[in-house]
């Protein structure tokens, strides 16, 4: 709106100027304003365009989904963009259906079609109801589908063609700053109206004293127009349109850099919210650990053995009784969501979840053959693993007839459903107290060594059993227990320590055994002596009063259900007013990711449902990346604070100087073109320079910004008011005594004085911009050369200022200055820096 008003102003100025002074002299003022408007529009448009390109790149990255496909007889990983009709897609819990297709085979495939139909009830897909639609989600089960249509020809594609995706909503910080901008704009408007009225009153009084108040000339019209231009420009300077620009630039810059640091921001607001995070509720597997699992210990037929080396595995297998060997391999190779395939190079490749991969690798190291085992018996029913049951089960039809169910899962849960065990001789014996005790001690011992434990068991089913019935949950015979090592990621311990020093509490929420969880939490530095580790079932039984005293101390929650995670996050946010970040990778993590202030989904291990529920995708599934996100979040917030401090200083000084000068002398020292240039420095260029400062490690040595904390802090007000007072004093002194101080006389004296004021004012802003790099630290030059944008903006500002003063006199109403005058004006600007140092020493 202000640029439009200025456009009208420029148009009228051109007409009146050319009519009174002729071409080209009369056009200088008007063309000067036009040039300034074009420059502001060009810079803003370029910035917006670059940002839109960035969002396009991020959008592409967002849609990169890799799935498992069988094509030309080979099972392989492939991007959803490369799918073709006829491909066989392998689907499991949490996957998004990537194309329209037909169900080929599978077990208990439940599809959530709410995104397409709005129906909340999931649909069971079978051979009788074989249709699968793109964009829907696998809620349970696993299966294969044949692709029939892809891209815009799918039902989802046709629906999307009728819609256009809206951009991001304004972030909370943008909303807050828009409020600040509106208030400042209204103050500016008030000052502008008063300034215009005072200058008009001065002109009228002058004409009244001369007796010419009834005859108005073109010169009078031009003067009135200049008053109007100055008033409008006061509004332009006062309206800090750079605030939203600074937020957008800072967030867009942070998003781009975070992308390089393996974090993809899906929602802009998450950038700034992460800077306020006080809690991180982290998954264990794949986030704190590497998610590269291997079986390193086992207790098969009651004998505990190390099996981390192939030689140890083959020695274990040779010692096993024949019946136990058969059952162990049958369990490993049939009760799995994974697959062993031959790739294009003719090599064996294991596909599946890290746990399935570890077990299949163990089975192969024992000398087993995946294909032979799978062909030996027929798979009748599969109940995939989910985090509520914490187990997976299959029913096999045996070659000799009869049905057998195999189960695997959380050791204590599966062991509790066992009644018998295979002993060292391969005999099936009842589970007595001694055997249970031995197995429980083994589980605890494995867990205390930070191993993830799984129990394998089976049960023979009676002849009358129907595959339509659920797989039994009791009466099993324990085959054995395996201990799976998932090493802690390098750098996690240091990252947790950084979080602690930054006032961020890290809590581990996992479905694992409590001893495994505690061992890993201690290794990561999460569990301290005064912290509590609790299991989900125990947590669920606590009443509201107990939770109030318990939750602040909880550092580890083991054997947790998705609901436990959701409850913990909800309590932290509502009862304790914390800002909570949650990491998750599974479909069941979606409620907690939704509930959290910032949902962080794992980009590699995460299901599509988890990714869609998240605000940020951690592309390398690494906890250290989460700390980087927090650091960038803080950087965004502080960068915008620096910019606001810088901008408000310029606003206050420009407003007061022009207003007081107009009221006392009847004219403003800074012309419309000059004020537009100042506006350019402080809005667009200032935003570019200060909003793109990269984060430093010191950011993680201070507490997070509170939810209720004022955006403009006392420290900022101290710096703003101190600098404004200095700048106003200097400019007022120049205006009152400048002619005498510089010995100016002759017809150009007034123009030269105004140029000196203009130059001093601009260099005050240049040095204040450097001082604004740190709000409390004295050393403002630290790392300045690493920020090319800041150096570039500062150099351009100085270069353009020289051109404006020395060569654009007609347009900008300036006159060339002598070297001495240049030195004094630059030196006065520089004096703002030691004053800034002095201000920083004043405690607030």
Short mmCIF file of N, CA, C and O in Angstrom, two decimals, residues 277-380:
data_model
loop_
_atom_site.label_atom_id
_atom_site.label_comp_id
_atom_site.label_asym_id
_atom_site.label_seq_id
_atom_site.Cartn_x
_atom_site.Cartn_y
_atom_site.Cartn_z
N UNK A 277 12.43 -25.50 22.42
CA UNK A 277 12.23 -26.84 22.99
C UNK A 277 12.92 -26.99 24.35
O UNK A 277 14.08 -26.62 24.51
N UNK A 278 12.18 -27.52 25.33
CA UNK A 278 12.75 -27.75 26.66
C UNK A 278 12.87 -29.25 26.94
O UNK A 278 13.52 -29.66 27.88
N UNK A 279 12.18 -30.06 26.11
CA UNK A 279 12.19 -31.51 26.28
C UNK A 279 12.31 -32.20 24.94
O UNK A 279 11.67 -31.77 23.98
N UNK A 280 13.09 -33.28 24.89
CA UNK A 280 13.10 -34.15 23.71
C UNK A 280 12.77 -35.55 24.19
O UNK A 280 13.48 -36.12 25.02
N UNK A 281 11.64 -36.09 23.71
CA UNK A 281 11.28 -37.49 24.01
C UNK A 281 11.73 -38.32 22.81
O UNK A 281 11.12 -38.25 21.74
N UNK A 282 12.81 -39.06 22.99
CA UNK A 282 13.44 -39.74 21.85
C UNK A 282 13.18 -41.25 21.86
O UNK A 282 13.15 -41.88 22.91
N UNK A 283 13.01 -41.77 20.66
CA UNK A 283 13.02 -43.22 20.47
C UNK A 283 14.41 -43.74 20.76
O UNK A 283 15.37 -42.96 20.69
N UNK A 284 14.53 -45.03 21.02
CA UNK A 284 15.87 -45.60 21.19
C UNK A 284 16.40 -46.11 19.84
O UNK A 284 17.40 -45.64 19.33
N UNK A 285 15.66 -47.07 19.27
CA UNK A 285 16.15 -47.78 18.09
C UNK A 285 16.23 -46.86 16.89
O UNK A 285 15.23 -46.25 16.50
N UNK A 286 17.41 -46.78 16.32
CA UNK A 286 17.60 -46.02 15.09
C UNK A 286 17.86 -44.55 15.30
O UNK A 286 18.36 -43.87 14.42
N UNK A 287 17.51 -44.02 16.49
CA UNK A 287 17.75 -42.60 16.76
C UNK A 287 18.98 -42.47 17.66
O UNK A 287 19.95 -41.80 17.32
N UNK A 288 18.92 -43.15 18.80
CA UNK A 288 20.08 -43.16 19.71
C UNK A 288 21.05 -44.27 19.30
O UNK A 288 22.24 -44.19 19.56
N UNK A 289 20.49 -45.32 18.66
CA UNK A 289 21.34 -46.43 18.20
C UNK A 289 21.40 -46.42 16.68
O UNK A 289 20.66 -45.70 16.03
N UNK A 290 22.28 -47.27 16.12
CA UNK A 290 22.55 -47.20 14.66
C UNK A 290 21.47 -47.88 13.82
O UNK A 290 21.39 -47.66 12.63
N UNK A 291 20.63 -48.73 14.45
CA UNK A 291 19.62 -49.51 13.74
C UNK A 291 20.26 -50.53 12.79
O UNK A 291 19.63 -50.96 11.83
N UNK A 292 21.55 -50.87 13.04
CA UNK A 292 22.19 -51.96 12.30
C UNK A 292 22.38 -53.11 13.29
O UNK A 292 23.34 -53.12 14.06
N UNK A 293 21.44 -54.03 13.27
CA UNK A 293 21.38 -55.02 14.33
C UNK A 293 22.04 -56.34 13.94
O UNK A 293 21.96 -56.76 12.78
N UNK A 294 22.67 -56.97 14.94
CA UNK A 294 23.25 -58.30 14.74
C UNK A 294 23.00 -59.14 15.99
O UNK A 294 23.04 -58.62 17.11
N UNK A 295 22.75 -60.43 15.78
CA UNK A 295 22.58 -61.35 16.91
C UNK A 295 23.98 -61.69 17.43
O UNK A 295 24.82 -62.18 16.68
N UNK A 296 24.25 -61.37 18.71
CA UNK A 296 25.60 -61.61 19.26
C UNK A 296 25.60 -62.66 20.38
O UNK A 296 26.63 -63.22 20.71
N UNK A 297 24.41 -62.93 20.96
CA UNK A 297 24.32 -63.95 22.01
C UNK A 297 23.02 -64.72 21.83
O UNK A 297 22.03 -64.17 21.33
N UNK A 298 23.04 -65.98 22.25
CA UNK A 298 21.80 -66.76 22.17
C UNK A 298 21.72 -67.73 23.34
O UNK A 298 22.74 -68.08 23.95
N UNK A 299 20.50 -68.12 23.64
CA UNK A 299 20.27 -69.16 24.64
C UNK A 299 19.29 -70.14 24.00
O UNK A 299 18.08 -69.99 24.14
N UNK A 300 19.82 -71.10 23.23
CA UNK A 300 18.99 -72.09 22.55
C UNK A 300 19.13 -73.40 23.31
O UNK A 300 20.25 -73.79 23.68
N UNK A 301 18.01 -74.07 23.54
CA UNK A 301 18.01 -75.33 24.32
C UNK A 301 18.70 -75.13 25.67
O UNK A 301 19.50 -75.97 26.11
N UNK A 302 18.43 -73.97 26.28
CA UNK A 302 18.90 -73.64 27.65
C UNK A 302 20.40 -73.35 27.75
O UNK A 302 20.92 -73.13 28.84
N UNK A 303 21.13 -73.38 26.59
CA UNK A 303 22.59 -73.12 26.63
C UNK A 303 22.90 -71.73 26.10
O UNK A 303 22.52 -71.38 24.98
N UNK A 304 23.61 -70.93 26.93
CA UNK A 304 23.97 -69.56 26.53
C UNK A 304 25.29 -69.60 25.76
O UNK A 304 26.27 -70.20 26.22
N UNK A 305 25.32 -68.98 24.56
CA UNK A 305 26.54 -68.97 23.74
C UNK A 305 26.72 -67.62 23.06
O UNK A 305 25.75 -66.94 22.73
N UNK A 306 28.00 -67.25 22.86
CA UNK A 306 28.35 -66.08 22.03
C UNK A 306 28.21 -66.51 20.57
O UNK A 306 28.68 -67.58 20.21
N UNK A 307 27.58 -65.67 19.73
CA UNK A 307 27.43 -66.06 18.32
C UNK A 307 27.76 -64.90 17.37
O UNK A 307 27.28 -64.85 16.26
N UNK A 308 28.59 -63.97 17.85
CA UNK A 308 28.86 -62.78 17.02
C UNK A 308 29.72 -63.11 15.80
O UNK A 308 29.66 -62.44 14.78
N UNK A 309 30.55 -64.20 15.88
CA UNK A 309 31.40 -64.59 14.73
C UNK A 309 30.76 -65.78 14.01
O UNK A 309 30.15 -66.64 14.66
N UNK A 310 30.92 -65.89 12.68
CA UNK A 310 30.34 -67.02 11.94
C UNK A 310 30.79 -68.38 12.49
O UNK A 310 30.01 -69.33 12.54
N UNK A 311 32.06 -68.46 12.94
CA UNK A 311 32.57 -69.73 13.46
C UNK A 311 31.82 -70.12 14.74
O UNK A 311 31.52 -71.30 14.97
N UNK A 312 31.49 -69.11 15.57
CA UNK A 312 30.76 -69.38 16.82
C UNK A 312 29.34 -69.85 16.51
O UNK A 312 28.81 -70.76 17.17
N UNK A 313 28.73 -69.26 15.47
CA UNK A 313 27.37 -69.64 15.10
C UNK A 313 27.33 -71.08 14.58
O UNK A 313 26.45 -71.87 14.94
N UNK A 314 28.31 -71.43 13.72
CA UNK A 314 28.30 -72.80 13.17
C UNK A 314 28.60 -73.83 14.27
O UNK A 314 28.07 -74.93 14.27
N UNK A 315 29.44 -73.44 15.26
CA UNK A 315 29.74 -74.36 16.37
C UNK A 315 28.49 -74.57 17.23
O UNK A 315 28.20 -75.67 17.68
N UNK A 316 27.71 -73.47 17.45
CA UNK A 316 26.46 -73.58 18.21
C UNK A 316 25.51 -74.55 17.50
O UNK A 316 24.91 -75.43 18.12
N UNK A 317 25.40 -74.36 16.17
CA UNK A 317 24.44 -75.16 15.39
C UNK A 317 24.81 -76.65 15.41
O UNK A 317 23.95 -77.51 15.53
N UNK A 318 26.13 -76.92 15.30
CA UNK A 318 26.55 -78.33 15.28
C UNK A 318 26.28 -79.01 16.62
O UNK A 318 26.08 -80.22 16.69
N UNK A 319 26.25 -78.21 17.71
CA UNK A 319 26.00 -78.79 19.05
C UNK A 319 24.51 -79.01 19.32
O UNK A 319 24.16 -79.67 20.29
N UNK A 320 23.65 -78.44 18.49
CA UNK A 320 22.21 -78.55 18.77
C UNK A 320 21.65 -79.91 18.35
O UNK A 320 22.07 -80.49 17.35
N UNK A 321 20.66 -80.41 19.10
CA UNK A 321 19.98 -81.64 18.68
C UNK A 321 19.24 -81.39 17.36
O UNK A 321 18.82 -80.26 17.07
N UNK A 322 19.07 -82.42 16.55
CA UNK A 322 18.49 -82.32 15.21
C UNK A 322 17.09 -81.69 15.24
O UNK A 322 16.77 -80.82 14.42
N UNK A 323 16.25 -82.12 16.20
CA UNK A 323 14.87 -81.60 16.26
C UNK A 323 14.86 -80.09 16.54
O UNK A 323 14.05 -79.34 15.98
N UNK A 324 15.80 -79.64 17.41
CA UNK A 324 15.87 -78.22 17.76
C UNK A 324 16.36 -77.40 16.57
O UNK A 324 15.87 -76.28 16.33
N UNK A 325 17.32 -77.97 15.80
CA UNK A 325 17.83 -77.27 14.60
C UNK A 325 16.67 -76.97 13.66
O UNK A 325 16.52 -75.86 13.15
N UNK A 326 15.86 -78.01 13.41
CA UNK A 326 14.75 -77.89 12.46
C UNK A 326 13.77 -76.81 12.91
O UNK A 326 13.35 -75.96 12.12
N UNK A 327 13.39 -76.85 14.20
CA UNK A 327 12.43 -75.88 14.73
C UNK A 327 12.98 -74.46 14.71
O UNK A 327 12.27 -73.50 14.39
N UNK A 328 14.27 -74.31 15.04
CA UNK A 328 14.91 -72.98 15.08
C UNK A 328 14.89 -72.34 13.70
O UNK A 328 14.48 -71.18 13.53
N UNK A 329 15.33 -73.11 12.67
CA UNK A 329 15.38 -72.55 11.30
C UNK A 329 13.97 -72.29 10.77
O UNK A 329 13.73 -71.30 10.08
N UNK A 330 13.05 -73.20 11.11
CA UNK A 330 11.65 -73.01 10.67
C UNK A 330 11.09 -71.71 11.25
O UNK A 330 10.43 -70.94 10.57
N UNK A 331 11.40 -71.46 12.53
CA UNK A 331 10.92 -70.25 13.21
C UNK A 331 11.55 -69.00 12.58
O UNK A 331 10.85 -68.04 12.26
N UNK A 332 12.88 -69.02 12.40
CA UNK A 332 13.59 -67.83 11.88
C UNK A 332 13.13 -67.47 10.47
O UNK A 332 12.84 -66.30 10.18
N UNK A 333 13.04 -68.48 9.59
CA UNK A 333 12.79 -68.18 8.17
C UNK A 333 11.32 -68.03 7.79
O UNK A 333 11.01 -67.46 6.76
N UNK A 334 10.42 -68.54 8.64
CA UNK A 334 8.99 -68.40 8.32
C UNK A 334 8.31 -67.29 9.09
O UNK A 334 7.44 -66.59 8.57
N UNK A 335 8.70 -67.13 10.36
CA UNK A 335 8.06 -66.10 11.19
C UNK A 335 8.83 -64.79 11.04
O UNK A 335 9.51 -64.32 11.96
N UNK A 336 8.75 -64.19 9.85
CA UNK A 336 9.51 -62.98 9.55
C UNK A 336 8.78 -62.12 8.54
O UNK A 336 8.02 -62.63 7.71
N UNK A 337 9.01 -60.82 8.64
CA UNK A 337 8.47 -59.90 7.63
C UNK A 337 9.54 -59.60 6.58
O UNK A 337 9.31 -58.85 5.64
N UNK A 338 10.72 -60.20 6.76
CA UNK A 338 11.84 -59.95 5.84
C UNK A 338 11.89 -60.96 4.72
O UNK A 338 11.05 -61.85 4.60
N UNK A 339 12.91 -60.83 3.89
CA UNK A 339 13.06 -61.70 2.71
C UNK A 339 14.55 -61.81 2.37
O UNK A 339 15.31 -60.85 2.60
N UNK A 340 14.95 -62.97 1.86
CA UNK A 340 16.32 -63.12 1.35
C UNK A 340 16.19 -63.27 -0.16
O UNK A 340 15.57 -64.22 -0.64
N UNK A 341 16.73 -62.30 -0.91
CA UNK A 341 16.56 -62.30 -2.37
C UNK A 341 17.92 -62.33 -3.06
O UNK A 341 18.94 -62.02 -2.46
N UNK A 342 17.87 -62.70 -4.32
CA UNK A 342 19.09 -62.65 -5.14
C UNK A 342 18.98 -61.39 -5.98
O UNK A 342 18.00 -61.20 -6.71
N UNK A 343 19.97 -60.48 -5.85
CA UNK A 343 19.89 -59.22 -6.59
C UNK A 343 20.44 -59.39 -8.01
O UNK A 343 20.84 -60.48 -8.42
N UNK A 344 20.48 -58.27 -8.76
CA UNK A 344 20.88 -58.33 -10.17
C UNK A 344 22.31 -58.83 -10.34
O UNK A 344 22.67 -59.38 -11.36
N UNK A 345 23.13 -58.61 -9.29
CA UNK A 345 24.54 -59.06 -9.36
C UNK A 345 24.66 -60.54 -9.00
O UNK A 345 25.77 -61.08 -8.99
N UNK A 346 23.54 -61.17 -8.67
CA UNK A 346 23.57 -62.59 -8.31
C UNK A 346 23.95 -62.85 -6.87
O UNK A 346 24.18 -63.99 -6.47
N UNK A 347 24.01 -61.77 -6.05
CA UNK A 347 24.38 -61.94 -4.64
C UNK A 347 23.12 -61.98 -3.76
O UNK A 347 22.10 -61.40 -4.12
N UNK A 348 23.27 -62.64 -2.59
CA UNK A 348 22.15 -62.67 -1.65
C UNK A 348 22.01 -61.32 -0.96
O UNK A 348 22.99 -60.75 -0.52
N UNK A 349 20.76 -60.85 -0.87
CA UNK A 349 20.49 -59.58 -0.18
C UNK A 349 19.34 -59.79 0.79
O UNK A 349 18.34 -60.43 0.43
N UNK A 350 19.51 -59.28 2.01
CA UNK A 350 18.45 -59.44 3.02
C UNK A 350 17.65 -58.15 3.08
O UNK A 350 18.22 -57.06 3.27
N UNK A 351 16.33 -58.27 2.91
CA UNK A 351 15.45 -57.10 2.98
C UNK A 351 14.52 -57.25 4.17
O UNK A 351 14.12 -58.36 4.52
N UNK A 352 14.18 -56.15 4.80
CA UNK A 352 13.26 -56.20 5.94
C UNK A 352 13.67 -55.23 7.02
O UNK A 352 14.61 -54.45 6.86
N UNK A 353 12.95 -55.28 8.15
CA UNK A 353 13.28 -54.39 9.27
C UNK A 353 14.63 -54.82 9.85
O UNK A 353 15.05 -55.97 9.67
N UNK A 354 15.32 -53.92 10.58
CA UNK A 354 16.62 -54.28 11.16
C UNK A 354 16.57 -55.53 12.03
O UNK A 354 17.48 -56.36 12.01
N UNK A 355 15.46 -55.71 12.79
CA UNK A 355 15.34 -56.89 13.66
C UNK A 355 15.22 -58.15 12.81
O UNK A 355 15.90 -59.16 13.06
N UNK A 356 14.34 -58.10 11.79
CA UNK A 356 14.17 -59.26 10.90
C UNK A 356 15.47 -59.58 10.17
O UNK A 356 15.85 -60.74 10.03
N UNK A 357 16.17 -58.52 9.73
CA UNK A 357 17.44 -58.70 9.01
C UNK A 357 18.45 -59.41 9.90
O UNK A 357 19.16 -60.33 9.46
N UNK A 358 18.54 -58.97 11.18
CA UNK A 358 19.50 -59.57 12.13
C UNK A 358 19.21 -61.06 12.31
O UNK A 358 20.12 -61.91 12.29
N UNK A 359 17.92 -61.40 12.47
CA UNK A 359 17.55 -62.81 12.67
C UNK A 359 17.80 -63.65 11.42
O UNK A 359 18.28 -64.78 11.50
N UNK A 360 17.46 -63.09 10.24
CA UNK A 360 17.70 -63.83 8.99
C UNK A 360 19.20 -64.06 8.77
O UNK A 360 19.62 -65.14 8.34
N UNK A 361 19.99 -63.04 9.11
CA UNK A 361 21.45 -63.17 8.99
C UNK A 361 21.96 -64.28 9.92
O UNK A 361 22.82 -65.07 9.56
N UNK A 362 21.39 -64.32 11.12
CA UNK A 362 21.73 -65.35 12.11
C UNK A 362 21.37 -66.74 11.55
O UNK A 362 22.16 -67.68 11.61
N UNK A 363 20.17 -66.82 10.96
CA UNK A 363 19.71 -68.09 10.37
C UNK A 363 20.63 -68.56 9.26
O UNK A 363 20.96 -69.75 9.16
N UNK A 364 21.07 -67.63 8.41
CA UNK A 364 21.98 -67.99 7.31
C UNK A 364 23.34 -68.41 7.85
O UNK A 364 23.97 -69.34 7.34
N UNK A 365 23.81 -67.73 8.92
CA UNK A 365 25.12 -68.08 9.50
C UNK A 365 25.09 -69.46 10.16
O UNK A 365 26.11 -70.10 10.34
N UNK A 366 23.86 -69.90 10.53
CA UNK A 366 23.73 -71.25 11.10
C UNK A 366 23.75 -72.32 10.00
O UNK A 366 23.72 -73.51 10.28
N UNK A 367 23.77 -71.85 8.74
CA UNK A 367 23.81 -72.80 7.61
C UNK A 367 22.44 -73.05 7.01
O UNK A 367 22.27 -73.94 6.18
N UNK A 368 21.43 -72.28 7.41
CA UNK A 368 20.08 -72.48 6.90
C UNK A 368 19.92 -71.92 5.48
O UNK A 368 20.71 -71.08 5.03
N UNK A 369 18.88 -72.44 4.78
CA UNK A 369 18.58 -71.97 3.42
C UNK A 369 17.17 -71.40 3.42
O UNK A 369 16.19 -72.13 3.63
N UNK A 370 17.05 -70.11 3.18
CA UNK A 370 15.77 -69.40 3.28
C UNK A 370 14.72 -69.99 2.34
O UNK A 370 13.61 -70.32 2.76
N UNK A 371 15.09 -70.16 1.06
CA UNK A 371 14.12 -70.62 0.05
C UNK A 371 13.63 -72.04 0.35
O UNK A 371 12.43 -72.32 0.26
N UNK A 372 14.55 -72.93 0.73
CA UNK A 372 14.18 -74.32 1.02
C UNK A 372 13.21 -74.37 2.20
O UNK A 372 12.19 -75.06 2.17
N UNK A 373 13.53 -73.59 3.26
CA UNK A 373 12.67 -73.57 4.44
C UNK A 373 11.28 -73.04 4.11
O UNK A 373 10.27 -73.53 4.61
N UNK A 374 11.22 -71.98 3.28
CA UNK A 374 9.92 -71.38 2.94
C UNK A 374 9.07 -72.33 2.10
O UNK A 374 7.86 -72.34 2.20
N UNK A 375 9.75 -73.11 1.24
CA UNK A 375 9.00 -74.02 0.36
C UNK A 375 8.57 -75.30 1.09
O UNK A 375 7.64 -75.98 0.66
N UNK A 376 9.23 -75.59 2.22
CA UNK A 376 8.96 -76.85 2.93
C UNK A 376 7.58 -76.86 3.57
O UNK A 376 7.00 -77.93 3.76
N UNK A 377 7.06 -75.69 3.95
CA UNK A 377 5.74 -75.64 4.58
C UNK A 377 4.96 -74.45 4.02
O UNK A 377 5.54 -73.51 3.49
N UNK A 378 3.64 -74.52 4.17
CA UNK A 378 2.77 -73.48 3.58
C UNK A 378 2.36 -72.48 4.66
O UNK A 378 1.92 -72.87 5.75
N UNK A 379 2.52 -71.20 4.34
CA UNK A 379 2.13 -70.12 5.26
C UNK A 379 0.61 -69.94 5.18
O UNK A 379 0.07 -69.63 4.12
N UNK A 380 -0.08 -70.15 6.30
CA UNK A 380 -1.55 -70.09 6.30
C UNK A 380 -2.05 -68.75 6.84
O UNK A 380 -3.03 -68.20 6.38
#
